[in-house]
Short mmCIF file of C-alpha atoms in Angstrom, two decimals:
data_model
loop_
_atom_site.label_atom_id
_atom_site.label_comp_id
_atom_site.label_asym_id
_atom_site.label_seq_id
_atom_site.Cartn_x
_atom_site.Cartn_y
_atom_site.Cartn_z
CA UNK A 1 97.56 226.84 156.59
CA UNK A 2 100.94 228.13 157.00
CA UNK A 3 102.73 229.80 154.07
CA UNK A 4 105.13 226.89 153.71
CA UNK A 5 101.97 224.92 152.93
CA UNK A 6 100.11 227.10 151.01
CA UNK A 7 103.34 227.10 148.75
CA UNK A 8 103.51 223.51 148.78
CA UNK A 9 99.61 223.15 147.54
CA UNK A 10 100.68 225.84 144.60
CA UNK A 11 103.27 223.33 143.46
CA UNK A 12 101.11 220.38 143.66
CA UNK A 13 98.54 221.81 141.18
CA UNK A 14 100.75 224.23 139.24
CA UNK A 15 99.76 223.83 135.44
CA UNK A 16 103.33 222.70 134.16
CA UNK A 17 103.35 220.20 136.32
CA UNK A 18 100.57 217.94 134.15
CA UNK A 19 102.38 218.78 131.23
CA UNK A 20 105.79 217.41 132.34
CA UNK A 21 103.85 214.23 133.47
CA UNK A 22 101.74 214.17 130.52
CA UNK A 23 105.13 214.92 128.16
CA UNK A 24 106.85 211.60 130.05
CA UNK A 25 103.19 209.50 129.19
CA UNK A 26 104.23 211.04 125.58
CA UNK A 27 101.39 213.16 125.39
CA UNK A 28 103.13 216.59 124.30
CA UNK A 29 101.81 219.82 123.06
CA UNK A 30 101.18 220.11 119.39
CA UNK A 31 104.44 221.12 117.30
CA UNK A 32 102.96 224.36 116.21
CA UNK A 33 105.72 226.79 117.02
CA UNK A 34 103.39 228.38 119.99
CA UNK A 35 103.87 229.58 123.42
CA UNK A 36 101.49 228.61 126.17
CA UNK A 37 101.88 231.27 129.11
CA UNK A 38 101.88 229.93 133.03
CA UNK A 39 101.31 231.78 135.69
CA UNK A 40 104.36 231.99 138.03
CA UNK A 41 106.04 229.95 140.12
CA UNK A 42 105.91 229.81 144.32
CA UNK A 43 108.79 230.58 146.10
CA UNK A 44 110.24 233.77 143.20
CA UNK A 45 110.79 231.34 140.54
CA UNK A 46 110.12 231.27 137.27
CA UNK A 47 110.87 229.48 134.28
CA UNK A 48 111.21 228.82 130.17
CA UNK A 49 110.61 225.37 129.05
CA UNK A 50 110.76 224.09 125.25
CA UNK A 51 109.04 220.98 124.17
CA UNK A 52 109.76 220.06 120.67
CA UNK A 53 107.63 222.82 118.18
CA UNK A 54 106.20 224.56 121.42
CA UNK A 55 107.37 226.44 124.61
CA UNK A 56 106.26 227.34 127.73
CA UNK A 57 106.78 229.83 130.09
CA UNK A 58 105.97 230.52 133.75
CA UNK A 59 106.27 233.94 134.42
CA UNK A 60 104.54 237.03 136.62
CA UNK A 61 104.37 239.17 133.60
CA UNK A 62 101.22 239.70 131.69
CA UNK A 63 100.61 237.45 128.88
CA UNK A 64 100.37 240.30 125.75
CA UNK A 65 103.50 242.09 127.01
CA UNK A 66 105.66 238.48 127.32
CA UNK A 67 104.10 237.20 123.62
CA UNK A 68 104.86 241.01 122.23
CA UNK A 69 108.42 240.20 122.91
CA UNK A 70 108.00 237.54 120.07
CA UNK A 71 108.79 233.86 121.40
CA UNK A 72 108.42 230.96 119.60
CA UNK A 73 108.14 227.45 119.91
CA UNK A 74 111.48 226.84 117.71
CA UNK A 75 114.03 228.33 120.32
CA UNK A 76 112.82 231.59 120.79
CA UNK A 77 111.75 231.03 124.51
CA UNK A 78 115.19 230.61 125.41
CA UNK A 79 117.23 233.03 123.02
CA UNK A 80 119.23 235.12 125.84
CA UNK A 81 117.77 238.01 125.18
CA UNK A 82 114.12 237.46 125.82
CA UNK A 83 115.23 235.03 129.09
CA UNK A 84 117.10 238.63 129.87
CA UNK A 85 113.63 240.00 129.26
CA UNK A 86 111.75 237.68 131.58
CA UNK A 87 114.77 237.92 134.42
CA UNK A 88 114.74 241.55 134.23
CA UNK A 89 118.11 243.48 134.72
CA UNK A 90 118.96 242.13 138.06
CA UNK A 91 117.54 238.87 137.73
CA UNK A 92 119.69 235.67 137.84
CA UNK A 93 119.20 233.37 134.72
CA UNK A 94 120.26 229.50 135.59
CA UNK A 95 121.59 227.53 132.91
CA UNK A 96 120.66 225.81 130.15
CA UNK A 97 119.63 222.41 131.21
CA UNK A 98 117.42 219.02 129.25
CA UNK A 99 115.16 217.88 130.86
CA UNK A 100 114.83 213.84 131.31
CA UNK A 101 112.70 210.88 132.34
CA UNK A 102 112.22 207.81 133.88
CA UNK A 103 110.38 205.75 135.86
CA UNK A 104 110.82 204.22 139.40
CA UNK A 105 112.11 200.62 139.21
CA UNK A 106 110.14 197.72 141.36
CA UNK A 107 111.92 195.69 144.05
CA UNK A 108 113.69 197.09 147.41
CA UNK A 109 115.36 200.63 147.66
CA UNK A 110 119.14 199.51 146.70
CA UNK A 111 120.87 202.73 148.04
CA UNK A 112 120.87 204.48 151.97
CA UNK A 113 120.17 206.74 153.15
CA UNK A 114 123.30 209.59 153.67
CA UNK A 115 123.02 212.03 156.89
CA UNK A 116 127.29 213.06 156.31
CA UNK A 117 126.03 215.10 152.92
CA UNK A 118 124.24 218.43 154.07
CA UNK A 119 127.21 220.55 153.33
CA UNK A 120 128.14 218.71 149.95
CA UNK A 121 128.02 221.74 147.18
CA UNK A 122 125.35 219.07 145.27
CA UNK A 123 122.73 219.13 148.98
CA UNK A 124 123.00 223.08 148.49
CA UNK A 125 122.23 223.75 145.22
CA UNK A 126 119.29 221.23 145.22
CA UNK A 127 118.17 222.95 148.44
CA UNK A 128 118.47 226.18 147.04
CA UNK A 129 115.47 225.16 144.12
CA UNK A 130 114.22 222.07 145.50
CA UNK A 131 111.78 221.31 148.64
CA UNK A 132 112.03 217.62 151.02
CA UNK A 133 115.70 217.25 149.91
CA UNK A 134 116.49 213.46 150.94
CA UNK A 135 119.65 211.82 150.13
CA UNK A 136 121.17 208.85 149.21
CA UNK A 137 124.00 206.89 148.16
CA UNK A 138 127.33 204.81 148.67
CA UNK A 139 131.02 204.60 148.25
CA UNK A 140 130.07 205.56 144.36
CA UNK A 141 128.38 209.17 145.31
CA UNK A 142 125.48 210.56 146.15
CA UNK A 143 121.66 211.05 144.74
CA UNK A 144 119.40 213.61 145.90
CA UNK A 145 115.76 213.25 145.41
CA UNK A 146 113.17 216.04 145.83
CA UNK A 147 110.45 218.02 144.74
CA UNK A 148 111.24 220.57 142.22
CA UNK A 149 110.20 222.37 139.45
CA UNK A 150 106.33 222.54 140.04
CA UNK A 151 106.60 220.01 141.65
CA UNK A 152 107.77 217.76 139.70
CA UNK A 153 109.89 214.09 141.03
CA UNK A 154 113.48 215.38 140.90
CA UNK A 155 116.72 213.17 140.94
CA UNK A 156 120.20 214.55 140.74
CA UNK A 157 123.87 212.70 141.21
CA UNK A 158 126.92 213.70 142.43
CA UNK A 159 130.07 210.98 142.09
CA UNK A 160 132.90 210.79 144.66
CA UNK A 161 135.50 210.69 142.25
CA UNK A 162 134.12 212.34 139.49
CA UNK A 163 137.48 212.49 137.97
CA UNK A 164 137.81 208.94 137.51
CA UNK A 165 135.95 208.33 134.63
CA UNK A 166 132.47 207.99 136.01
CA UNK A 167 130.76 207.39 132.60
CA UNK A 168 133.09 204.76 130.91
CA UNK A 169 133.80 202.47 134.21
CA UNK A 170 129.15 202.62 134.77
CA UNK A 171 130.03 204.15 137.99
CA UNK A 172 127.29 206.68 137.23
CA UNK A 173 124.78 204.61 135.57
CA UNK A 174 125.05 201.80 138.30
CA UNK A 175 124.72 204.65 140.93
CA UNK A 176 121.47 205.89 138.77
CA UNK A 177 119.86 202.69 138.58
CA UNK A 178 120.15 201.77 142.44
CA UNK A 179 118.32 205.03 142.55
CA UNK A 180 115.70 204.20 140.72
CA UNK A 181 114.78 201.67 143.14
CA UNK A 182 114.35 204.48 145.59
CA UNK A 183 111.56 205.71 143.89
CA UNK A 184 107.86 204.00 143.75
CA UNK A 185 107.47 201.89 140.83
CA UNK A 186 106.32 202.76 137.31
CA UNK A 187 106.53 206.54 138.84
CA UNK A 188 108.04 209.26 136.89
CA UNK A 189 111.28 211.14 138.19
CA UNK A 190 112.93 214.03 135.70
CA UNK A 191 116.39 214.67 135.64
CA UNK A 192 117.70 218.48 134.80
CA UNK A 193 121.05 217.47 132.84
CA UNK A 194 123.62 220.25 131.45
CA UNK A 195 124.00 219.73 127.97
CA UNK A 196 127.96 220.61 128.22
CA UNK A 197 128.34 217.48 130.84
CA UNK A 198 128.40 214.77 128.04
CA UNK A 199 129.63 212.25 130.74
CA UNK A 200 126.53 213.33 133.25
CA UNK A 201 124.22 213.23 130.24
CA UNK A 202 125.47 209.64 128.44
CA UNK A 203 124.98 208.14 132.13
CA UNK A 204 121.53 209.01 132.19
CA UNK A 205 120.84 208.13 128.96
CA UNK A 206 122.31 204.59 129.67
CA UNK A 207 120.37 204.29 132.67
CA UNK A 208 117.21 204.40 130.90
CA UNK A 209 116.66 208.24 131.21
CA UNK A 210 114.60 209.81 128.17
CA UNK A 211 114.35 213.25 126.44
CA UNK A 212 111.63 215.48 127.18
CA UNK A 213 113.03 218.81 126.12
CA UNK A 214 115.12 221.90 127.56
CA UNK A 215 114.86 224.28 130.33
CA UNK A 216 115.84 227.78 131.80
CA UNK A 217 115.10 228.48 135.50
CA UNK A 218 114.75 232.29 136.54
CA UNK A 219 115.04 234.33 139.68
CA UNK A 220 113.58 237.86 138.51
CA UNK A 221 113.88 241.00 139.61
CA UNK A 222 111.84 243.37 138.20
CA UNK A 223 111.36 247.39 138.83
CA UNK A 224 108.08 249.08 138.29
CA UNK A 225 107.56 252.46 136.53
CA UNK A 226 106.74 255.11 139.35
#
């Protein structure tokens, strides 16, 4: 098995993984203000993820040292000084994002595919998290489907003229429900939505997209005594 693979099989049965499915069945953890510790991410990533009452973290670092560093289930996973903590000094820290939900939508795949879109700034950055980057779309923009965090379904959207009032004119909620279609029926696909981006986040949330929680992605870097 090559390592490509063997990172692909880590993803498949990474722990977080049946919680975000479990979370979109709405089966979450208990409310409790705990943290549940994961081990890390393939590929250098790791991650903080808040349900409501209850976090959970993905991280290389040993369990007692990360829990010492006092966490909780009511924000405290993603305060920015423990996600300094987890990222190390040099680390990068990705933003702040909620996480979303929704399900594939039966009948034919409404959107093509796009082969003009590898150097799009939207193809990069889902390349630079996500594995089996495909994309999609029309004269509205374009949707990127892939595999991302622990392998999780992952949709993203990019308009062509964002400028033009996307949200209020359904450009982006028409856009996200043709890509719905593209994705097996009654399946779940999650959605990693900037707060800040009210217009990106009230298209979603028109097109049927739910609330699961929030999200910090990390690249660490880490030195060790000696």
């Amino acid at each position: 098995m090559s390592e490509l693979d063997q990172a692909d099989s880590m993803l498949a049965s990474h722990p977080l993984l049946a919680l975000f499915r479990n979370a979109a069945d709405g089966r979450f953890l208990p409310a409790d203000g705990q943290v549940t510790i994961l081990p890390a991410l393939p590929r250098g990533l790791e991650c903080s993820v808040a349900f409501t009452g209850h976090a959970v973290i993905a991280t290389a670092l040993p369990a007692g040292e990360v829990q010492s560093q006092g966490p909780d289930g009511y924000g405290g996973s993603l305060a920015p000084d423990f996600l300094r903590y987890l990222a190390g000094q040099g680390g990068r820290i990705g933003t702040l994002d909620a996480v979303l939900v929704a399900r594939g939508a039966a009948g034919s795949p409404r959107l093509p595919q796009r082969l003009d879109a590898e150097g799009h700034p939207r193809v990069r950055h889902a390349r630079d998290l996500r594995t089996g980057v495909r994309v999609y779309g029309d004269e509205r923009g374009l949707v990127t489907l892939a595999d991302g965090l622990a392998g999780r379904r992952e949709i993203s959207i990019e308009l062509d003229q964002p400028g033009t009032g996307g949200s209020s004119s359904g450009l982006g909620r028409s856009l996200l429900r043709d890509a719905l279609t593209l994705v097996p029926a009654g399946e779940p696909v999650f959605a990693a939505v900037s707060p800040g981006n009210a217009r990106s986040l009230r298209a979603f949330l028109a097109a049927g997209f739910v609330p699961l929680g929030s999200e910090v992605i990390i690249r660490p870097e880490r030195t060790t005594a000696g």
